[in-house]
CSV table of C-alpha atoms in Angstrom, one decimal:
chain,number,residue,atom,x,y,z
A,1,MET,CA,-30.6,8.5,-9.2
A,2,GLU,CA,-28.3,9.4,-6.3
A,3,PRO,CA,-24.6,9.4,-7.0
A,4,ILE,CA,-22.9,6.1,-5.8
A,5,ARG,CA,-20.4,6.6,-3.0
A,6,VAL,CA,-17.4,4.5,-3.7
A,7,GLY,CA,-14.7,3.9,-1.1
A,8,LEU,CA,-11.1,3.1,-2.1
A,9,VAL,CA,-9.0,1.6,0.7
A,10,ALA,CA,-5.4,1.4,-0.4
A,11,ASP,CA,-2.3,0.0,1.3
A,12,PRO,CA,0.2,2.7,2.1
A,13,ALA,CA,3.0,3.8,-0.3
A,14,SER,CA,2.6,2.6,-3.9
A,15,PRO,CA,-1.0,1.4,-3.8
A,16,THR,CA,-2.1,4.8,-2.3
A,17,ALA,CA,-0.3,6.6,-5.1
A,18,VAL,CA,-2.1,4.5,-7.7
A,19,ALA,CA,-5.5,4.9,-6.0
A,20,ARG,CA,-5.1,8.7,-5.5
A,21,ARG,CA,-5.1,9.1,-9.3
A,22,MET,CA,-8.4,7.3,-9.6
A,23,THR,CA,-10.5,9.6,-7.4
A,24,ASP,CA,-11.8,11.3,-10.6
A,25,LEU,CA,-13.3,8.1,-12.1
A,26,THR,CA,-16.7,8.5,-13.7
A,27,PRO,CA,-19.2,5.8,-14.7
A,28,PRO,CA,-19.4,4.6,-18.3
A,29,LEU,CA,-21.8,6.4,-20.6
A,30,ALA,CA,-24.2,3.4,-20.5
A,31,ALA,CA,-24.4,3.5,-16.7
A,32,GLN,CA,-27.7,4.7,-15.2
A,33,ALA,CA,-26.1,6.3,-12.1
A,34,ASP,CA,-25.8,10.1,-11.9
A,35,GLY,CA,-22.2,9.8,-11.0
A,36,TRP,CA,-19.6,8.3,-8.6
A,37,ILE,CA,-18.3,10.0,-5.5
A,38,ILE,CA,-14.8,8.4,-4.9
A,39,GLU,CA,-13.4,8.6,-1.4
A,40,LEU,CA,-9.8,7.4,-0.6
A,41,VAL,CA,-8.5,5.9,2.7
A,42,SER,CA,-4.9,5.0,2.9
A,43,GLU,CA,-4.2,2.3,5.5
A,44,PRO,CA,-3.1,-1.4,5.6
A,45,PHE,CA,-6.0,-3.9,5.3
A,46,THR,CA,-4.1,-7.0,4.0
A,47,LEU,CA,-1.6,-9.3,5.8
A,48,GLY,CA,-0.7,-12.0,3.4
A,49,SER,CA,-1.3,-13.6,0.0
A,50,GLU,CA,-3.7,-16.1,1.5
A,51,ASP,CA,-6.0,-13.7,3.4
A,52,VAL,CA,-8.5,-12.8,0.8
A,53,ASP,CA,-11.6,-13.4,3.0
A,54,ALA,CA,-10.0,-11.4,5.9
A,55,ALA,CA,-9.3,-8.5,3.5
A,56,LEU,CA,-12.9,-8.5,2.2
A,57,GLU,CA,-14.2,-8.6,5.8
A,58,ARG,CA,-12.1,-5.5,6.7
A,59,LEU,CA,-13.3,-3.7,3.6
A,60,ARG,CA,-16.9,-4.4,4.5
A,61,ALA,CA,-16.3,-2.9,8.0
A,62,HIS,CA,-14.9,0.2,6.3
A,63,ALA,CA,-17.9,0.5,4.0
A,64,ALA,CA,-20.3,0.2,7.0
A,65,GLN,CA,-18.4,2.8,9.0
A,66,LYS,CA,-18.0,5.3,6.2
A,67,ARG,CA,-21.5,4.6,4.7
A,68,TRP,CA,-20.1,3.8,1.3
A,69,ASP,CA,-22.4,2.1,-1.2
A,70,LEU,CA,-19.5,-0.1,-2.3
A,71,VAL,CA,-15.8,-0.5,-1.5
A,72,ILE,CA,-12.7,-1.6,-3.3
A,73,GLY,CA,-9.3,-2.4,-1.7
A,74,VAL,CA,-6.1,-1.8,-3.6
A,75,THR,CA,-3.2,-3.9,-2.3
A,76,GLU,CA,0.4,-4.5,-3.3
A,77,LEU,CA,0.3,-8.0,-2.0
A,78,PRO,CA,-0.4,-11.1,-4.1
A,79,LEU,CA,-3.8,-12.7,-3.6
A,80,ARG,CA,-4.3,-16.5,-3.7
A,81,ASP,CA,-7.5,-18.5,-3.8
A,82,ASP,CA,-8.2,-21.5,-1.6
A,83,ASP,CA,-6.9,-23.8,-4.4
A,84,GLY,CA,-3.6,-21.9,-4.6
A,85,ARG,CA,-4.3,-20.0,-7.8
A,86,TYR,CA,-3.1,-16.4,-8.0
A,87,LEU,CA,-5.9,-13.8,-8.3
A,88,LEU,CA,-6.3,-10.5,-10.0
A,89,ALA,CA,-9.3,-9.6,-7.8
A,90,ALA,CA,-11.8,-11.1,-5.4
A,91,ILE,CA,-15.4,-9.8,-5.4
A,92,ASP,CA,-18.3,-10.1,-3.1
A,93,PRO,CA,-21.1,-8.5,-5.2
A,94,ARG,CA,-23.8,-9.1,-2.5
A,95,ARG,CA,-22.0,-6.9,0.0
A,96,ARG,CA,-20.5,-4.7,-2.8
A,97,SER,CA,-16.9,-5.2,-1.8
A,98,ALA,CA,-13.8,-6.2,-3.8
A,99,VAL,CA,-10.0,-6.3,-3.5
A,100,LEU,CA,-7.6,-5.8,-6.4
A,101,SER,CA,-4.0,-7.1,-6.4
A,102,LEU,CA,-1.6,-4.7,-8.1
A,103,PRO,CA,1.2,-7.2,-8.7
A,104,ALA,CA,-1.2,-9.3,-10.7
A,105,LEU,CA,-1.3,-6.5,-13.3
A,106,GLY,CA,2.2,-7.5,-14.3
A,107,GLY,CA,4.3,-4.4,-13.3
A,108,PHE,CA,3.9,-2.5,-16.7
A,109,ARG,CA,1.4,0.3,-17.2
A,110,VAL,CA,0.1,-0.4,-13.7
A,111,GLN,CA,-1.8,2.9,-13.4
A,112,THR,CA,-3.7,2.4,-16.7
A,113,ARG,CA,-4.5,-1.2,-16.0
A,114,ALA,CA,-5.5,-0.5,-12.4
A,115,ARG,CA,-7.8,2.3,-13.5
A,116,ARG,CA,-9.4,0.1,-16.0
A,117,ALA,CA,-9.8,-2.7,-13.5
A,118,VAL,CA,-11.3,-0.5,-10.8
A,119,ARG,CA,-13.7,1.1,-13.2
A,120,GLY,CA,-14.9,-2.4,-14.2
A,121,LEU,CA,-15.3,-3.5,-10.6
A,122,VAL,CA,-17.3,-0.5,-9.6
A,123,ASP,CA,-19.5,-0.7,-12.7
A,124,GLY,CA,-20.1,-4.4,-12.1
A,125,MET,CA,-21.0,-4.1,-8.4
A,126,ALA,CA,-23.1,-1.0,-9.1
A,127,GLY,CA,-25.4,-3.1,-11.3
A,128,PRO,CA,-27.9,-5.8,-10.4
A,129,ALA,CA,-26.8,-7.7,-7.3
A,130,VAL,CA,-25.3,-11.1,-7.7
A,131,SER,CA,-25.3,-13.4,-4.6
A,132,GLU,CA,-22.1,-15.5,-5.2
A,133,GLU,CA,-18.6,-14.3,-4.5
A,134,GLN,CA,-16.4,-14.2,-7.6
A,135,ARG,CA,-12.6,-14.8,-8.0
A,136,LEU,CA,-10.7,-13.6,-11.0
A,137,PRO,CA,-7.7,-16.0,-11.3
A,138,LEU,CA,-4.7,-15.5,-13.5
A,139,PRO,CA,-3.7,-18.0,-16.2
A,140,ARG,CA,-2.0,-20.9,-14.4
A,141,LEU,CA,1.1,-21.1,-16.7
A,142,SER,CA,2.0,-17.4,-16.4
A,143,ALA,CA,0.5,-16.5,-13.0
A,144,ARG,CA,3.5,-16.8,-10.8
A,145,GLY,CA,5.9,-15.1,-13.2
A,146,ARG,CA,3.5,-12.2,-13.8
A,147,VAL,CA,2.9,-11.7,-10.0
A,148,LEU,CA,6.7,-11.9,-9.3
A,149,LEU,CA,7.4,-9.3,-12.1
A,150,GLY,CA,4.8,-7.1,-10.6
A,151,MET,CA,6.3,-7.4,-7.1
A,152,VAL,CA,9.8,-6.7,-8.3
A,153,LEU,CA,8.8,-3.6,-10.3
A,154,ALA,CA,6.7,-2.4,-7.4
A,155,ASN,CA,9.8,-2.5,-5.3
A,156,ARG,CA,11.5,0.0,-7.7
A,157,PRO,CA,15.0,-1.6,-7.6
A,158,TRP,CA,16.5,1.3,-9.5
A,159,LEU,CA,15.9,3.5,-6.5
A,160,LEU,CA,17.9,1.2,-4.2
A,161,ALA,CA,21.0,3.3,-4.6
A,162,ALA,CA,19.2,6.2,-2.8
A,163,GLY,CA,19.2,4.0,0.3
A,164,LEU,CA,22.8,3.0,0.0
A,165,LYS,CA,24.3,6.5,-0.3
A,166,SER,CA,26.9,6.0,2.4
A,167,ALA,CA,28.0,2.6,1.0
A,168,LEU,CA,28.3,4.2,-2.5
A,169,VAL,CA,30.4,7.1,-1.2
A,170,ALA,CA,32.7,4.6,0.6
A,171,ALA,CA,33.0,2.5,-2.5
A,172,LEU,CA,33.8,5.5,-4.7
A,173,ALA,CA,36.5,6.7,-2.2
A,174,THR,CA,38.0,3.2,-2.2
A,175,GLY,CA,37.9,3.0,-6.0
A,176,ALA,CA,39.5,6.4,-6.3
A,177,VAL,CA,42.5,5.4,-4.1
A,178,ALA,CA,42.8,1.9,-5.7
A,179,THR,CA,42.9,3.3,-9.2
A,180,ILE,CA,46.2,5.1,-8.6
A,181,GLU,CA,48.0,2.2,-6.9
A,182,PRO,CA,50.7,0.5,-9.1
A,183,THR,CA,50.1,-2.8,-7.2
A,184,VAL,CA,46.5,-2.7,-8.3
A,185,TRP,CA,47.5,-2.0,-11.9
A,186,SER,CA,49.7,-5.1,-11.9
A,187,LEU,CA,47.0,-7.3,-10.3
A,188,ALA,CA,44.2,-6.1,-12.6
A,189,ILE,CA,46.2,-6.5,-15.9
A,190,SER,CA,47.4,-10.0,-14.8
A,191,LEU,CA,43.9,-11.3,-14.4
A,192,SER,CA,42.2,-13.3,-17.2
A,193,GLY,CA,38.7,-12.4,-18.4
A,194,TRP,CA,37.0,-15.2,-16.5
A,195,ARG,CA,38.7,-14.2,-13.3
A,196,LEU,CA,37.5,-10.7,-13.7
A,197,ALA,CA,34.0,-12.0,-14.3
A,198,ALA,CA,34.2,-14.2,-11.3
A,199,ALA,CA,35.3,-11.2,-9.2
A,200,THR,CA,32.3,-9.3,-10.4
A,201,LEU,CA,29.9,-12.1,-9.6
A,202,ALA,CA,31.5,-12.7,-6.2
A,203,SER,CA,31.3,-9.0,-5.2
A,204,ILE,CA,27.7,-8.7,-6.2
A,205,THR,CA,26.7,-11.9,-4.5
A,206,ILE,CA,28.5,-11.0,-1.3
A,207,ILE,CA,27.0,-7.5,-1.1
A,208,ILE,CA,23.5,-8.9,-1.7
A,209,ALA,CA,24.0,-11.6,1.0
A,210,TRP,CA,25.3,-8.9,3.4
A,211,ILE,CA,22.3,-6.7,2.8
A,212,VAL,CA,19.9,-9.6,3.4
A,213,ILE,CA,21.7,-10.6,6.6
A,214,ASP,CA,22.2,-7.1,7.9
A,215,GLY,CA,18.7,-6.1,7.2
A,216,ARG,CA,17.1,-9.4,8.2
A,217,LEU,CA,15.3,-9.5,4.9
A,218,TRP,CA,14.9,-13.3,4.7
A,219,ASP,CA,11.3,-14.2,5.2
A,220,ARG,CA,10.4,-17.4,7.1
A,221,PRO,CA,7.0,-19.1,6.9
A,222,ASP,CA,4.6,-18.5,9.8
A,223,ASP,CA,3.7,-22.2,9.8
A,224,SER,CA,4.4,-25.3,7.8
A,225,SER,CA,1.3,-24.9,5.5
A,226,PRO,CA,1.9,-24.9,1.7
A,227,ALA,CA,0.4,-21.5,1.4
A,228,ALA,CA,2.8,-20.0,4.0
A,229,ARG,CA,5.8,-21.7,2.3
A,230,GLU,CA,4.8,-20.4,-1.1
A,231,ARG,CA,4.3,-16.9,0.3
A,232,SER,CA,7.8,-16.9,1.8
A,233,ARG,CA,9.3,-18.3,-1.5
A,234,LEU,CA,7.6,-15.5,-3.4
A,235,TYR,CA,8.7,-12.8,-1.0
A,236,ASN,CA,12.3,-14.0,-0.9
A,237,THR,CA,12.5,-14.4,-4.7
A,238,SER,CA,11.2,-10.9,-5.2
A,239,THR,CA,13.7,-9.5,-2.6
A,240,LEU,CA,16.7,-11.2,-4.2
A,241,LEU,CA,15.7,-10.1,-7.7
A,242,THR,CA,15.1,-6.5,-6.4
A,243,LEU,CA,18.5,-6.4,-4.7
A,244,THR,CA,20.2,-8.0,-7.7
A,245,ILE,CA,18.9,-5.4,-10.1
A,246,GLY,CA,19.6,-2.6,-7.7
A,247,ILE,CA,23.2,-3.7,-7.0
A,248,ILE,CA,24.0,-4.3,-10.6
A,249,ILE,CA,22.8,-0.7,-11.4
A,250,CYS,CA,25.1,0.5,-8.5
A,251,TYR,CA,28.0,-1.6,-9.8
A,252,LEU,CA,27.7,-0.2,-13.3
A,253,ALA,CA,27.5,3.4,-12.0
A,254,LEU,CA,30.6,2.7,-9.9
A,255,TYR,CA,32.4,1.2,-13.0
A,256,VAL,CA,31.6,4.3,-15.1
A,257,VAL,CA,32.8,6.7,-12.4
A,258,ASN,CA,36.0,4.7,-11.9
A,259,LEU,CA,36.6,4.6,-15.6
A,260,ALA,CA,36.2,8.4,-16.0
A,261,TRP,CA,38.6,8.9,-13.0
A,262,ALA,CA,41.1,6.5,-14.5
A,263,PHE,CA,41.1,8.4,-17.9
A,264,PHE,CA,41.4,11.7,-16.0
A,265,VAL,CA,44.3,11.0,-13.6
A,266,LEU,CA,46.3,8.2,-15.1
A,267,ASP,CA,49.1,8.7,-17.6
A,268,PRO,CA,49.7,5.6,-19.8
A,269,THR,CA,53.4,6.5,-20.1
A,270,VAL,CA,53.8,6.4,-16.3
A,271,MET,CA,51.8,3.1,-16.1
A,272,SER,CA,54.0,1.6,-18.9
A,273,GLU,CA,57.1,2.4,-17.1
A,274,SER,CA,55.8,0.9,-13.9
A,275,LEU,CA,54.4,-2.3,-15.5
A,276,GLY,CA,57.3,-2.8,-17.9
A,277,ARG,CA,55.0,-2.9,-21.0
A,278,ALA,CA,52.9,-0.7,-23.2
A,279,VAL,CA,49.6,0.3,-21.7
A,280,GLY,CA,46.6,1.3,-23.8
A,281,ALA,CA,43.0,2.4,-23.4
A,282,GLY,CA,41.9,-1.2,-23.1
A,283,ASP,CA,44.0,-1.7,-20.0
A,284,LEU,CA,42.2,1.2,-18.3
A,285,PHE,CA,38.8,-0.5,-19.0
A,286,VAL,CA,40.2,-3.7,-17.4
A,287,LEU,CA,41.6,-1.7,-14.5
A,288,SER,CA,38.3,0.0,-13.8
A,289,TRP,CA,36.5,-3.3,-14.0
A,290,PHE,CA,38.7,-4.8,-11.3
A,291,VAL,CA,38.6,-1.7,-9.2
A,292,ALA,CA,34.8,-1.7,-9.3
A,293,SER,CA,34.7,-5.2,-7.9
A,294,ALA,CA,37.2,-4.5,-5.2
A,295,ALA,CA,35.6,-1.2,-4.3
A,296,THR,CA,32.2,-2.8,-4.0
A,297,LEU,CA,33.6,-5.1,-1.3
A,298,GLY,CA,36.1,-2.9,0.4
A,299,GLY,CA,33.9,0.2,0.6
A,300,ALA,CA,30.3,-1.0,0.8
A,301,LEU,CA,30.9,-3.9,3.3
A,302,GLY,CA,32.3,-1.5,5.8
A,303,THR,CA,29.2,0.7,6.1
A,304,GLY,CA,25.6,0.2,7.2
A,305,LEU,CA,22.4,0.9,5.3
A,306,GLU,CA,21.5,4.6,5.1
A,307,SER,CA,18.1,3.9,6.7
A,308,ASP,CA,15.3,1.4,7.0
A,309,ASP,CA,13.8,3.0,3.9
A,310,ALA,CA,16.2,1.0,1.8
A,311,ILE,CA,15.1,-2.2,3.4
A,312,ARG,CA,11.4,-1.5,3.0
A,313,ALA,CA,11.9,-0.6,-0.6
A,314,ALA,CA,13.6,-4.0,-1.3
A,315,THR,CA,11.3,-6.4,0.5
A,316,TYR,CA,7.6,-7.2,1.0
A,317,SER,CA,8.2,-9.0,4.3
A,318,LYS,CA,9.3,-5.9,6.1
A,319,ARG,CA,6.3,-3.9,4.8
A,320,GLU,CA,4.0,-6.7,5.9
A,321,GLU,CA,5.5,-6.5,9.4
A,322,GLU,CA,4.5,-2.9,9.4
A,323,ARG,CA,1.0,-3.9,8.3
A,324,ARG,CA,0.7,-6.4,11.1
A,325,ALA,CA,1.8,-3.8,13.7
A,326,ARG,CA,-0.6,-1.2,12.5
A,327,LEU,CA,-3.5,-3.5,12.3
A,328,ALA,CA,-2.7,-4.8,15.8
A,329,ASP,CA,-2.7,-1.2,17.1
A,330,GLU,CA,-6.1,-0.6,15.5
A,331,ARG,CA,-7.6,-3.6,17.2
A,332,VAL,CA,-6.3,-2.5,20.6
């Protein structure tokens, strides 16, 4: 038998990186084919979580143009069926096309799970033709949480600091100056634990709100349909969770640096004379805690985002705008 030509069409960025590692897929030992020839194309083919049929149609057009025997799309967007259920994959065996949603894999071991899923899709469509389209829904109770987790981890919130370098530098400079100010010593040590915690929560909340407003990250429904509203809720929730995790990581890093600076430059004897009471190591921890909150506001709020890359890394809606623009250019 002739080798089966398989096309992988992947959304840019993360889906392309995942798909690129699957170009060496081989058929199971029980398969009758002589082999699979895997070809990868990286370009957007999805627009929203409700556009399953549109995505399959674009994939079919790719297969006809490239003369593939079958085609599989790999997307970072959630897929939803007509009844609102989240899907792992949608399959049209008759036309040998399928689309796989990476967020539905849950965010952990994505490469391994995606490889297994694609192998199963190819093997299934390479067999005897089945006329009906198939949908592979996720369990109802855990579907939304699983998709949301996959979306947040796909955003890689731990890399958000790379897009906020100028803000972090400003915050570190602010913290370095504030740490050696006697007025700041008095204020920090006078605050109770719950007020320090409230300052932390307020600083993180304000910086998240600032990034959302400054970057115009809040997604609004295209129309009043339940599907559009659900998509916006999902996008906005994933954006807020991504930013929250990323900013907390930045805050903790800022705290550690401020603490190290405090232990290096501050003399407890000098502080004791200034404050009129004995100062110990615990007071330096409290001081660094307060300075981290103040520096987050005083330094970061005065700077802009390093680039749009930080915005795209934190939100699906921005990346979907890019998909829409590129698909519109292709149609023109």
